[in-house]
CSV table of C-alpha atoms in Angstrom, one decimal:
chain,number,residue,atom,x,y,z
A,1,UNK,CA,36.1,111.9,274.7
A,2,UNK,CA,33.5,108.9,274.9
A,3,UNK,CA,35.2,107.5,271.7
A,4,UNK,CA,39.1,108.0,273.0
A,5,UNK,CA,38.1,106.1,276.4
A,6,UNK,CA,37.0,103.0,274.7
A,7,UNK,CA,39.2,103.4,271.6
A,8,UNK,CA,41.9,102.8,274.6
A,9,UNK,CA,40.0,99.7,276.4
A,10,UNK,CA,39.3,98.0,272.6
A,11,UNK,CA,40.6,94.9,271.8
A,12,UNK,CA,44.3,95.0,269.8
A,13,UNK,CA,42.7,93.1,267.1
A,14,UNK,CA,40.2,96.2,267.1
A,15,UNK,CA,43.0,98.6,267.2
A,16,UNK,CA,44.4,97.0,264.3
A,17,UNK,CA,41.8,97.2,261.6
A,18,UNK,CA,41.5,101.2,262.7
A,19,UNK,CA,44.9,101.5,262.0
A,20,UNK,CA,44.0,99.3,258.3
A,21,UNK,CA,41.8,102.2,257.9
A,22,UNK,CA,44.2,104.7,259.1
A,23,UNK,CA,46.5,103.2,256.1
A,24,UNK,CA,44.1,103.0,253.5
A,25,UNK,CA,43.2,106.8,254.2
A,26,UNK,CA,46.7,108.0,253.7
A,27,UNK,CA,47.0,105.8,250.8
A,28,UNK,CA,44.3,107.7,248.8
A,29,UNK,CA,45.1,111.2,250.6
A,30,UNK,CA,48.1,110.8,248.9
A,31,UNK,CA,46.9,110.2,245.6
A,32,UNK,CA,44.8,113.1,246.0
A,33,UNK,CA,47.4,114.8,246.8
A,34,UNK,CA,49.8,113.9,243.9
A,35,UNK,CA,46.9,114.7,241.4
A,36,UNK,CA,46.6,118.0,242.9
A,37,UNK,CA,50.6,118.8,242.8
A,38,UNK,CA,50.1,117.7,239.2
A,39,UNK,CA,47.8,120.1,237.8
A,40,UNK,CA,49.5,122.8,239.9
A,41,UNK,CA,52.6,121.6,237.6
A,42,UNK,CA,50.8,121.4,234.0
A,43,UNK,CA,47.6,124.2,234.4
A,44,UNK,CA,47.6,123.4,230.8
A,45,UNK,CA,46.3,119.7,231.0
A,46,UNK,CA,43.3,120.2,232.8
A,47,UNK,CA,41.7,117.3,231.1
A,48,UNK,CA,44.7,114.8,232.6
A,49,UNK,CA,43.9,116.3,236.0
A,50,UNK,CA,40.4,115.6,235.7
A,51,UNK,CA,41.0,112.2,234.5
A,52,UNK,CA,43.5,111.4,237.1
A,53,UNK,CA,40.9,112.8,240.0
A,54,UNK,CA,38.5,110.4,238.4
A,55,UNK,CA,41.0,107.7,238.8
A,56,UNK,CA,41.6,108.6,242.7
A,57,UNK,CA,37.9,108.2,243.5
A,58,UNK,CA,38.2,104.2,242.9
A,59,UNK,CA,40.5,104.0,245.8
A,60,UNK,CA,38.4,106.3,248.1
A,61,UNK,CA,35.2,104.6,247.5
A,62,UNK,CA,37.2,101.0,248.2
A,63,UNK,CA,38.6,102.9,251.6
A,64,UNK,CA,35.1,104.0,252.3
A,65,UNK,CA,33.7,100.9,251.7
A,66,UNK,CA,36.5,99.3,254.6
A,67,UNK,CA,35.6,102.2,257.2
A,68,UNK,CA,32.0,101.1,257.0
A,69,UNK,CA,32.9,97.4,257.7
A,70,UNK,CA,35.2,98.1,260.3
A,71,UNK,CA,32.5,100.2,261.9
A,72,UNK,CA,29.9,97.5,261.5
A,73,UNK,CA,32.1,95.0,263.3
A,74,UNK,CA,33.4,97.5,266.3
A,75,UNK,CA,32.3,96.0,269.7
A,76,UNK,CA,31.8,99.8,271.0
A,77,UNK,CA,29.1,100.5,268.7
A,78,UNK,CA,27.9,96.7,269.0
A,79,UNK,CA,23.8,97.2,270.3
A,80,UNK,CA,23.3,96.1,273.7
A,81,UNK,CA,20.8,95.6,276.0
A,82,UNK,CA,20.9,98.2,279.2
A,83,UNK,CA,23.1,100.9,276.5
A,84,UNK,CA,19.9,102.9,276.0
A,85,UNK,CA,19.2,103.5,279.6
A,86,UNK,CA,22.6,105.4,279.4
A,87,UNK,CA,22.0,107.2,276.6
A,88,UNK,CA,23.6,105.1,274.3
A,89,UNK,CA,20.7,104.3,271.7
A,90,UNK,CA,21.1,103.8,268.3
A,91,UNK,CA,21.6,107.5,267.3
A,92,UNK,CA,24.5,107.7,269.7
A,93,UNK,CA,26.3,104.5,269.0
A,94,UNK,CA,26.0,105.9,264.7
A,95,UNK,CA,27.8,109.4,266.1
A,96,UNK,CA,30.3,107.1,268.2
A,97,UNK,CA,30.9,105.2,265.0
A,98,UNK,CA,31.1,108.4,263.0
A,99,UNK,CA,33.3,110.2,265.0
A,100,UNK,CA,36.1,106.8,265.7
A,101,UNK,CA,36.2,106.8,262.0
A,102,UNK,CA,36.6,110.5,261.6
A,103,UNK,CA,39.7,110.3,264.1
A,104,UNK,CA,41.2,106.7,262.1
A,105,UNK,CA,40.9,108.7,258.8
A,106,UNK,CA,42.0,112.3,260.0
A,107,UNK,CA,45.3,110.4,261.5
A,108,UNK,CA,45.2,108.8,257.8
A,109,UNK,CA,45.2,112.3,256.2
A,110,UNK,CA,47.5,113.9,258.1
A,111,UNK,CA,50.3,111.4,257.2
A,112,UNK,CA,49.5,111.6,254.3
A,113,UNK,CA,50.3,115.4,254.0
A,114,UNK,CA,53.3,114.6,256.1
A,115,UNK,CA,54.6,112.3,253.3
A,116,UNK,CA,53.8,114.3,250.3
A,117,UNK,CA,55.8,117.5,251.7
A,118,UNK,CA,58.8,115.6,252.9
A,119,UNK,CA,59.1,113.9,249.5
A,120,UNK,CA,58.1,117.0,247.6
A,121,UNK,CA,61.2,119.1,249.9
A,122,UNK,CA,58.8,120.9,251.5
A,123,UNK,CA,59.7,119.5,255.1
A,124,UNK,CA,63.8,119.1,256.1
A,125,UNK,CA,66.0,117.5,258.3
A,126,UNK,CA,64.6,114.0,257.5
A,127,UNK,CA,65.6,111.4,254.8
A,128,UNK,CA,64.9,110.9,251.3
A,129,UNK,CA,63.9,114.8,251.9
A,130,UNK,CA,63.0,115.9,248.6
A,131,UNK,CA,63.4,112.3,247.1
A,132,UNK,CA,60.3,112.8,244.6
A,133,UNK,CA,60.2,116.8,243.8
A,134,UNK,CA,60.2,117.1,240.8
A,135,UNK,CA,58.0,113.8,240.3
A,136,UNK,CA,55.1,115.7,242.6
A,137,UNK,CA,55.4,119.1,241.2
A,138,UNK,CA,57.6,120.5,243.7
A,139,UNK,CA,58.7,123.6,241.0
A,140,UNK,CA,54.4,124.6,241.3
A,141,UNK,CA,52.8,126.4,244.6
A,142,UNK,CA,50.7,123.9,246.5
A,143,UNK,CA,47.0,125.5,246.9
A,144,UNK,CA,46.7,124.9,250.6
A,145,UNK,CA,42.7,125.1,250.9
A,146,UNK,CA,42.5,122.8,247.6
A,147,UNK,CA,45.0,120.4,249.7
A,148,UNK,CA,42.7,120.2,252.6
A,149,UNK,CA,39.9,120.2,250.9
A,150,UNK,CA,40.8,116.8,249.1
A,151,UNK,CA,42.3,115.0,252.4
A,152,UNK,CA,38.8,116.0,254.2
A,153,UNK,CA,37.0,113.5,251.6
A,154,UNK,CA,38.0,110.5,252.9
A,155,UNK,CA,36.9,111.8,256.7
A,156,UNK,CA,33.5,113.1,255.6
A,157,UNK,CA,32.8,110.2,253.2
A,158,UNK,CA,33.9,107.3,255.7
A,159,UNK,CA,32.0,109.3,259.1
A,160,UNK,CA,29.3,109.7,257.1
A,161,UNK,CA,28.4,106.7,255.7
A,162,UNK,CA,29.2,104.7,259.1
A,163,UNK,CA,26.8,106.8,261.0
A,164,UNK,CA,24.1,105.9,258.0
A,165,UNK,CA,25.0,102.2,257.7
A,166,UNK,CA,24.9,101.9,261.8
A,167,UNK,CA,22.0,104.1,262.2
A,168,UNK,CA,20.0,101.6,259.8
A,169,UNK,CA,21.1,98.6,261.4
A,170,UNK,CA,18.8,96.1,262.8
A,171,UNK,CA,19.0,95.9,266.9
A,172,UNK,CA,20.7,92.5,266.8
A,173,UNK,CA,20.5,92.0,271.0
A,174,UNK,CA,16.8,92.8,270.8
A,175,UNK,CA,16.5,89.2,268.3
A,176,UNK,CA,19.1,86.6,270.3
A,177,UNK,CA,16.2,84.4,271.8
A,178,UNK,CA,14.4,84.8,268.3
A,179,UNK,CA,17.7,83.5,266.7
A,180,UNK,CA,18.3,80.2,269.1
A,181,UNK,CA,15.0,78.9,266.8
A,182,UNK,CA,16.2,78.9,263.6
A,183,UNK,CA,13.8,81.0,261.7
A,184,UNK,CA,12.8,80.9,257.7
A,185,UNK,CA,15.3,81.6,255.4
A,186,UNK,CA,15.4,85.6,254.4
A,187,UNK,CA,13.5,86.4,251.3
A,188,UNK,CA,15.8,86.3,248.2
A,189,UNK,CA,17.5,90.1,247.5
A,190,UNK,CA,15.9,92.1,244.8
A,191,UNK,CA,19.2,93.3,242.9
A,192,UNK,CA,19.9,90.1,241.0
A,193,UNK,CA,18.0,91.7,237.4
A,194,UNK,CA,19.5,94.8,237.6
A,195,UNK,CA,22.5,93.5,238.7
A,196,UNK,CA,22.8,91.5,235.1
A,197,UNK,CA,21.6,94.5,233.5
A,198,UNK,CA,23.9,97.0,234.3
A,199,UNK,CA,26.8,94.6,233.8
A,200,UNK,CA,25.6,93.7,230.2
A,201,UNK,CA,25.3,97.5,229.5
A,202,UNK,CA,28.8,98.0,231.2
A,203,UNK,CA,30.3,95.3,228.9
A,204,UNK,CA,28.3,96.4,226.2
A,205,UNK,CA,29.4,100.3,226.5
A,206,UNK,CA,32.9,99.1,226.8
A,207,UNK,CA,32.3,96.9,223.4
A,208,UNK,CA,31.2,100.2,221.6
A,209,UNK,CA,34.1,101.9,223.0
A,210,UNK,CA,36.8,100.2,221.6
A,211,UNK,CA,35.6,100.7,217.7
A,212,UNK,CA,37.2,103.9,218.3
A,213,UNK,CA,40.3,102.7,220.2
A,214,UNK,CA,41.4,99.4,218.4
A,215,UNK,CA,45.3,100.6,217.2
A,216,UNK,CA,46.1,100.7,221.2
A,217,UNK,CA,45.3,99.2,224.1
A,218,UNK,CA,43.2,100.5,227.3
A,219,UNK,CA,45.5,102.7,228.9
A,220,UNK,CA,45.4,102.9,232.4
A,221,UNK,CA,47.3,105.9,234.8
A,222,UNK,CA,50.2,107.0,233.0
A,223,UNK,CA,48.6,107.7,229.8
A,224,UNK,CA,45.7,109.9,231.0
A,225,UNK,CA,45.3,112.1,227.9
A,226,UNK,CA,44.1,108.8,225.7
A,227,UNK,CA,41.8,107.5,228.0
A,228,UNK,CA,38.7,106.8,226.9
A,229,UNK,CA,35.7,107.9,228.9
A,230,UNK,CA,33.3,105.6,227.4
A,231,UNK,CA,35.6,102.3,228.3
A,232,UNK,CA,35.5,104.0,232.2
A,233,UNK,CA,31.9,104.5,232.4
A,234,UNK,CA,31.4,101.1,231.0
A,235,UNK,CA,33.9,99.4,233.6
A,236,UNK,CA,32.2,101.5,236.1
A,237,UNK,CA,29.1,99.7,235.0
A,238,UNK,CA,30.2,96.4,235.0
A,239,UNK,CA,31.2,96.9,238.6
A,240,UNK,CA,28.0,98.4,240.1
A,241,UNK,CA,26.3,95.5,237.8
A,242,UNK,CA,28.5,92.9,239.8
A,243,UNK,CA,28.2,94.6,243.1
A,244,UNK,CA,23.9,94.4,243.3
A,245,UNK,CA,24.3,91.3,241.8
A,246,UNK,CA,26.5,89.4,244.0
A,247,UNK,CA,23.5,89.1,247.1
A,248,UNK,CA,21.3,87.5,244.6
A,249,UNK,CA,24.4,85.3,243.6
A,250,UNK,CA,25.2,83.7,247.0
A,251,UNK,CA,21.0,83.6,247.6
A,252,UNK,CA,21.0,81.5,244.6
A,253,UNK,CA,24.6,79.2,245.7
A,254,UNK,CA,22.8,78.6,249.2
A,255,UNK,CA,19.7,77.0,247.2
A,256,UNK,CA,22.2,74.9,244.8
A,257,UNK,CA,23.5,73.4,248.8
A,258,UNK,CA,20.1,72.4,249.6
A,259,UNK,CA,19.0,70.8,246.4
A,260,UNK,CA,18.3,67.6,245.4
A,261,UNK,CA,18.1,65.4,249.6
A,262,UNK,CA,20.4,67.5,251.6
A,263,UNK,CA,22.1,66.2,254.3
A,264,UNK,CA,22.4,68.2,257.7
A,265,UNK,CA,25.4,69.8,256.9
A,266,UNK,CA,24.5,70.7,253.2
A,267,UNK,CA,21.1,72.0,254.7
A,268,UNK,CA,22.5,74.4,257.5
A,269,UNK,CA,25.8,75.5,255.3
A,270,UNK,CA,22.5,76.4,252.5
A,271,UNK,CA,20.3,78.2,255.3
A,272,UNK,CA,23.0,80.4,256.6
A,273,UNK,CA,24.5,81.8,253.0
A,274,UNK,CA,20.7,82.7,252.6
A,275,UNK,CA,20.4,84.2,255.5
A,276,UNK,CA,23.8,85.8,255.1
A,277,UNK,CA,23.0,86.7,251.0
A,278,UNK,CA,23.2,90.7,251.7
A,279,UNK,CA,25.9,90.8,254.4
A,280,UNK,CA,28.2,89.0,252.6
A,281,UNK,CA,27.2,89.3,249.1
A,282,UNK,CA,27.9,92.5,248.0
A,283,UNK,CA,31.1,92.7,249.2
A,284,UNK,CA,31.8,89.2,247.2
A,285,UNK,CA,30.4,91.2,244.1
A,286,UNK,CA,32.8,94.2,244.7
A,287,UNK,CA,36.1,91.9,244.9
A,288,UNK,CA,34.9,89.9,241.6
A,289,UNK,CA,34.9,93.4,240.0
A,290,UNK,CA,38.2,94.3,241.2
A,291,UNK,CA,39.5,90.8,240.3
A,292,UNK,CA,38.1,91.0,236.6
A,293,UNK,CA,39.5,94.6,236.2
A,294,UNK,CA,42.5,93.6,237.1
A,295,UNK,CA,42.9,89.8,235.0
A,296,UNK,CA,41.3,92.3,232.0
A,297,UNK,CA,44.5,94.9,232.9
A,298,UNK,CA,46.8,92.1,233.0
A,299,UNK,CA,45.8,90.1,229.3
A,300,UNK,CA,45.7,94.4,228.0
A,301,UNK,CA,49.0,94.9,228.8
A,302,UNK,CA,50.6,91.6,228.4
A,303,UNK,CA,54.1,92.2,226.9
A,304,UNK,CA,53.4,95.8,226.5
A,305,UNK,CA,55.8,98.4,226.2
A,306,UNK,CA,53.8,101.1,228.8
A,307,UNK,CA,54.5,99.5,233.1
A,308,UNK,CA,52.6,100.7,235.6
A,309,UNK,CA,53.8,103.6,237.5
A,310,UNK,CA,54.1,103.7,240.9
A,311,UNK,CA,50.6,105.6,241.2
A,312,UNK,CA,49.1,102.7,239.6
A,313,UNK,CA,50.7,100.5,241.8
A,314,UNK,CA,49.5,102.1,244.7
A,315,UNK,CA,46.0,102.5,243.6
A,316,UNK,CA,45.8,99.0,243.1
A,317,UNK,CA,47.1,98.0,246.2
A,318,UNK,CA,44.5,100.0,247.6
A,319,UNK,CA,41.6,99.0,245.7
A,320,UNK,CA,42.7,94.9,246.6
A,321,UNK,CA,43.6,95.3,249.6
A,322,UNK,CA,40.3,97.1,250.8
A,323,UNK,CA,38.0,94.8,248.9
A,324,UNK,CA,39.9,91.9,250.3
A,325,UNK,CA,39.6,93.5,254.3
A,326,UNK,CA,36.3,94.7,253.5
A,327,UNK,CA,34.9,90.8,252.7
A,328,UNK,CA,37.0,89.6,255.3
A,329,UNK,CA,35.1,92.2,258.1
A,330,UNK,CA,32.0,91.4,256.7
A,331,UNK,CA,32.4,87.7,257.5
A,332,UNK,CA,33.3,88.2,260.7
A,333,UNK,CA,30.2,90.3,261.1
A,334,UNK,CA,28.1,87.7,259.8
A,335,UNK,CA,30.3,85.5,262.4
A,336,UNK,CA,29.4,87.7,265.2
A,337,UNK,CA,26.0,87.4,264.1
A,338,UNK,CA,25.2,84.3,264.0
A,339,UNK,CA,27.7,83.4,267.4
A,340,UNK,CA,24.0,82.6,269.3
A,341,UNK,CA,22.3,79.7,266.7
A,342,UNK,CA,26.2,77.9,266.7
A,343,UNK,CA,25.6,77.9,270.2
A,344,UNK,CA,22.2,77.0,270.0
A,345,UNK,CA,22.9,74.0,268.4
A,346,UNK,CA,25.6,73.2,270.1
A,347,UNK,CA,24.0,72.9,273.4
A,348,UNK,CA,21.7,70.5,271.6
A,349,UNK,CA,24.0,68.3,270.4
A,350,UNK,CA,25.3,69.5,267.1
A,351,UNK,CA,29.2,67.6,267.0
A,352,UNK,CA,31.6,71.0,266.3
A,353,UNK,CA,33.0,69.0,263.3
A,354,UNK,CA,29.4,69.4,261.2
A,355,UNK,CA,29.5,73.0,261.6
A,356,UNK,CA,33.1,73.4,261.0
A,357,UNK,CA,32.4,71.4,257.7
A,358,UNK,CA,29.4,73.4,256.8
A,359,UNK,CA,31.6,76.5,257.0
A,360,UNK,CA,34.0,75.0,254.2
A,361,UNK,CA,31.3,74.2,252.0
A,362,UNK,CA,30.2,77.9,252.0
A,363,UNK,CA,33.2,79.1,251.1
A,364,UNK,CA,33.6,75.9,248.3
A,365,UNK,CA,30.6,76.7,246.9
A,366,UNK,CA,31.3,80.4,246.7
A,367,UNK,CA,34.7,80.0,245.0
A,368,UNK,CA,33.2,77.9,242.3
A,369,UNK,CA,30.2,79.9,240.9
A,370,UNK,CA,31.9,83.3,241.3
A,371,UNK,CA,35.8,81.9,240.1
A,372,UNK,CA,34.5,81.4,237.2
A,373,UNK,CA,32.3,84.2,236.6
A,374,UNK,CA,34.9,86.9,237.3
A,375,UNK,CA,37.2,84.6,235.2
A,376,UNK,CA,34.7,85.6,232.0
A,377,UNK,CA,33.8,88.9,232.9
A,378,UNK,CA,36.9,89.7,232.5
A,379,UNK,CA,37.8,87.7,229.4
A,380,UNK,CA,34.7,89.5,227.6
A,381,UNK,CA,35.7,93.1,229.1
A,382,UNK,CA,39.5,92.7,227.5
A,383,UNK,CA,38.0,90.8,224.4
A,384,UNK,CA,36.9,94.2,222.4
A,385,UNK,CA,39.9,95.9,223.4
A,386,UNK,CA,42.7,93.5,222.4
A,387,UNK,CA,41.0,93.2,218.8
């Protein structure tokens, strides 16, 4: 009841990225639910259902990955100061954060199911009733507790890892006088090495792969059957690799600002991509994999004769579109963070203009190390696979 009250006092800007996650949740329940109406339509390609479950996850973990942001950034689950007096410590506002997500994702899944049995002709009296029946296995028997059983992952998943992620969160009110002084820089993230490692090993696996699979290329959904499991284990790779490795990444970009006589505004845009190397870093790593998936999809099937279906499609939206929201929330968490040191030094004189233009040489600098590095990531994970 506590989350409906301020769910309905929230800002609309609020409302509107629990909606986003509303979206992104019927998006994958309803590629869940596809695979499921397709193996309930061929019981004799179990290894294509498998392979398009394995496919689905990408998209939930992506959707996951958004709930936790939005989460992060909710004002009701903000720490406060006078909130634990109330009751409202930190293992209250991580099951307030837990549940709000459950409800965003539930009304997720529950369109979703909506949609996939009016298209399917399962639900009447509406149009485009029945539109995509035979497409979803309408001519099969849907397993109802399988069905609910795959539109709860998003709900558990998401709740779940928000109340973890907001559980382990530092008490950010506790530090605002600590902040107005500008401590040292954080010490540099850890993940860097194994960050390199696992994506050499991904592009690596993915090298060895295609010895096997040279006549053809990668095929993505749509072609199941001939998917190689080595070439997805070693894109999974090269994603996890690029993920750890992108807070060591921006660490590293914020020391390239302050190298070599920095100025004021090279020195504070440096300082705060330091600070902000694990907010913001990982989430920069996980968009650089999606972007190098996709530029090595796009040179594979370059003038091919196999299109994406509209599964695909969707997936992909998915996948972008979540990474995308996901580094967008986190800046604005790292915003929110740092909203008492750009007052700080504003109230001691810092003109606006410096810390506007220390803002665009973040993002400058972060564009031109990891531009190119998705660029050849994804050159040398198509590379063995065009050949």
């Amino acid at each position: 009841m506590l989350a409906l009250r301020l769910a309905r006092g929230t800002h609309p800007l609020v409302l509107v990225r629990r909606l986003l996650v509303a979206a992104a949740s019927a998006g994958v329940g309803f590629l869940l639910l596809c695979t499921l109406g397709y193996a309930s339509a061929h019981p004799g390609q179990s290894t294509g259902s498998v392979l398009r479950l394995l496919w689905c996850f990408v998209p939930l973990v992506a959707t996951v990955q958004f709930a936790v942001a939005v989460a992060r950034t909710d004002p009701s689950t903000r720490p406060r100061p006078g909130l634990s007096s109330v009751g409202l410590g930190p293992v209250r506002l991580s099951a307030l954060a837990a549940v709000s997500t459950a409800v965003s994702t539930l009304l997720g899944s529950m369109v979703a199911l909506l949609l996939f049995l009016h298209l399917r002709g399962d639900l009447t009296g509406l149009p485009f009733d029945g539109g995509a029946a035979e497409f979803l296995g309408a001519g099969a028997p849907l397993p109802l507790a399988a069905a609910l059983t795959l539109l709860a992952l998003v709900p558990l998943a998401s709740a779940t890892a928000s109340a973890l992620a907001l559980r382990s969160r530092p008490d950010t009110a506790a530090g605002t006088h600590a902040s107005e002084e500008l401590p040292a820089p954080a010490p540099a993230p850890a993940g860097l090495p194994w960050g390199v490692a696992l994506t050499a090993a991904g592009l690596a696996v993915e090298a060895y792969a295609s010895r096997d699979t040279a006549a053809h290329a990668f095929p993505l959904p749509g072609r199941f059957d001939a998917t190689p499991m080595a070439v997805l284990a070693g894109w999974s790779l090269t994603a996890i690799g690029l993920a750890l490795a992108g807070p060591g990444v921006t660490y590293l970009c914020g020391k390239l600002l302050q190298a070599v006589r920095p100025g004021a505004v090279r020195l504070l845009a440096g300082r705060v991509l330091m600070d902000e190397a694990r907010r913001i870093g990982r989430p920069i790593g996980v968009v650089c994999a999606v972007l190098s998936a996709g530029i090595a999809a796009t040179a594979l099937y370059a003038g091919g004769e196999r299109p994406f279906g509209p599964l695909t499609a969707l997936g992909a939206v998915l996948v972008l579109g979540c990474t995308a929201a996901t580094l967008l929330t986190s800046a604005l968490e790292a915003k929110q963070a740092r909203a008492h040191t750009a007052g700080a030094l504003l109230r001691m004189g810092a003109p606006a203009a410096a810390l506007r233009a220390a803002t665009a040489l973040r993002a400058v600098i972060l564009i031109a190390v990891f531009a190119p590095l998705t660029w050849a990531i994804a050159r040398l994970a198509a590379l063995p696979l065009t050949k």
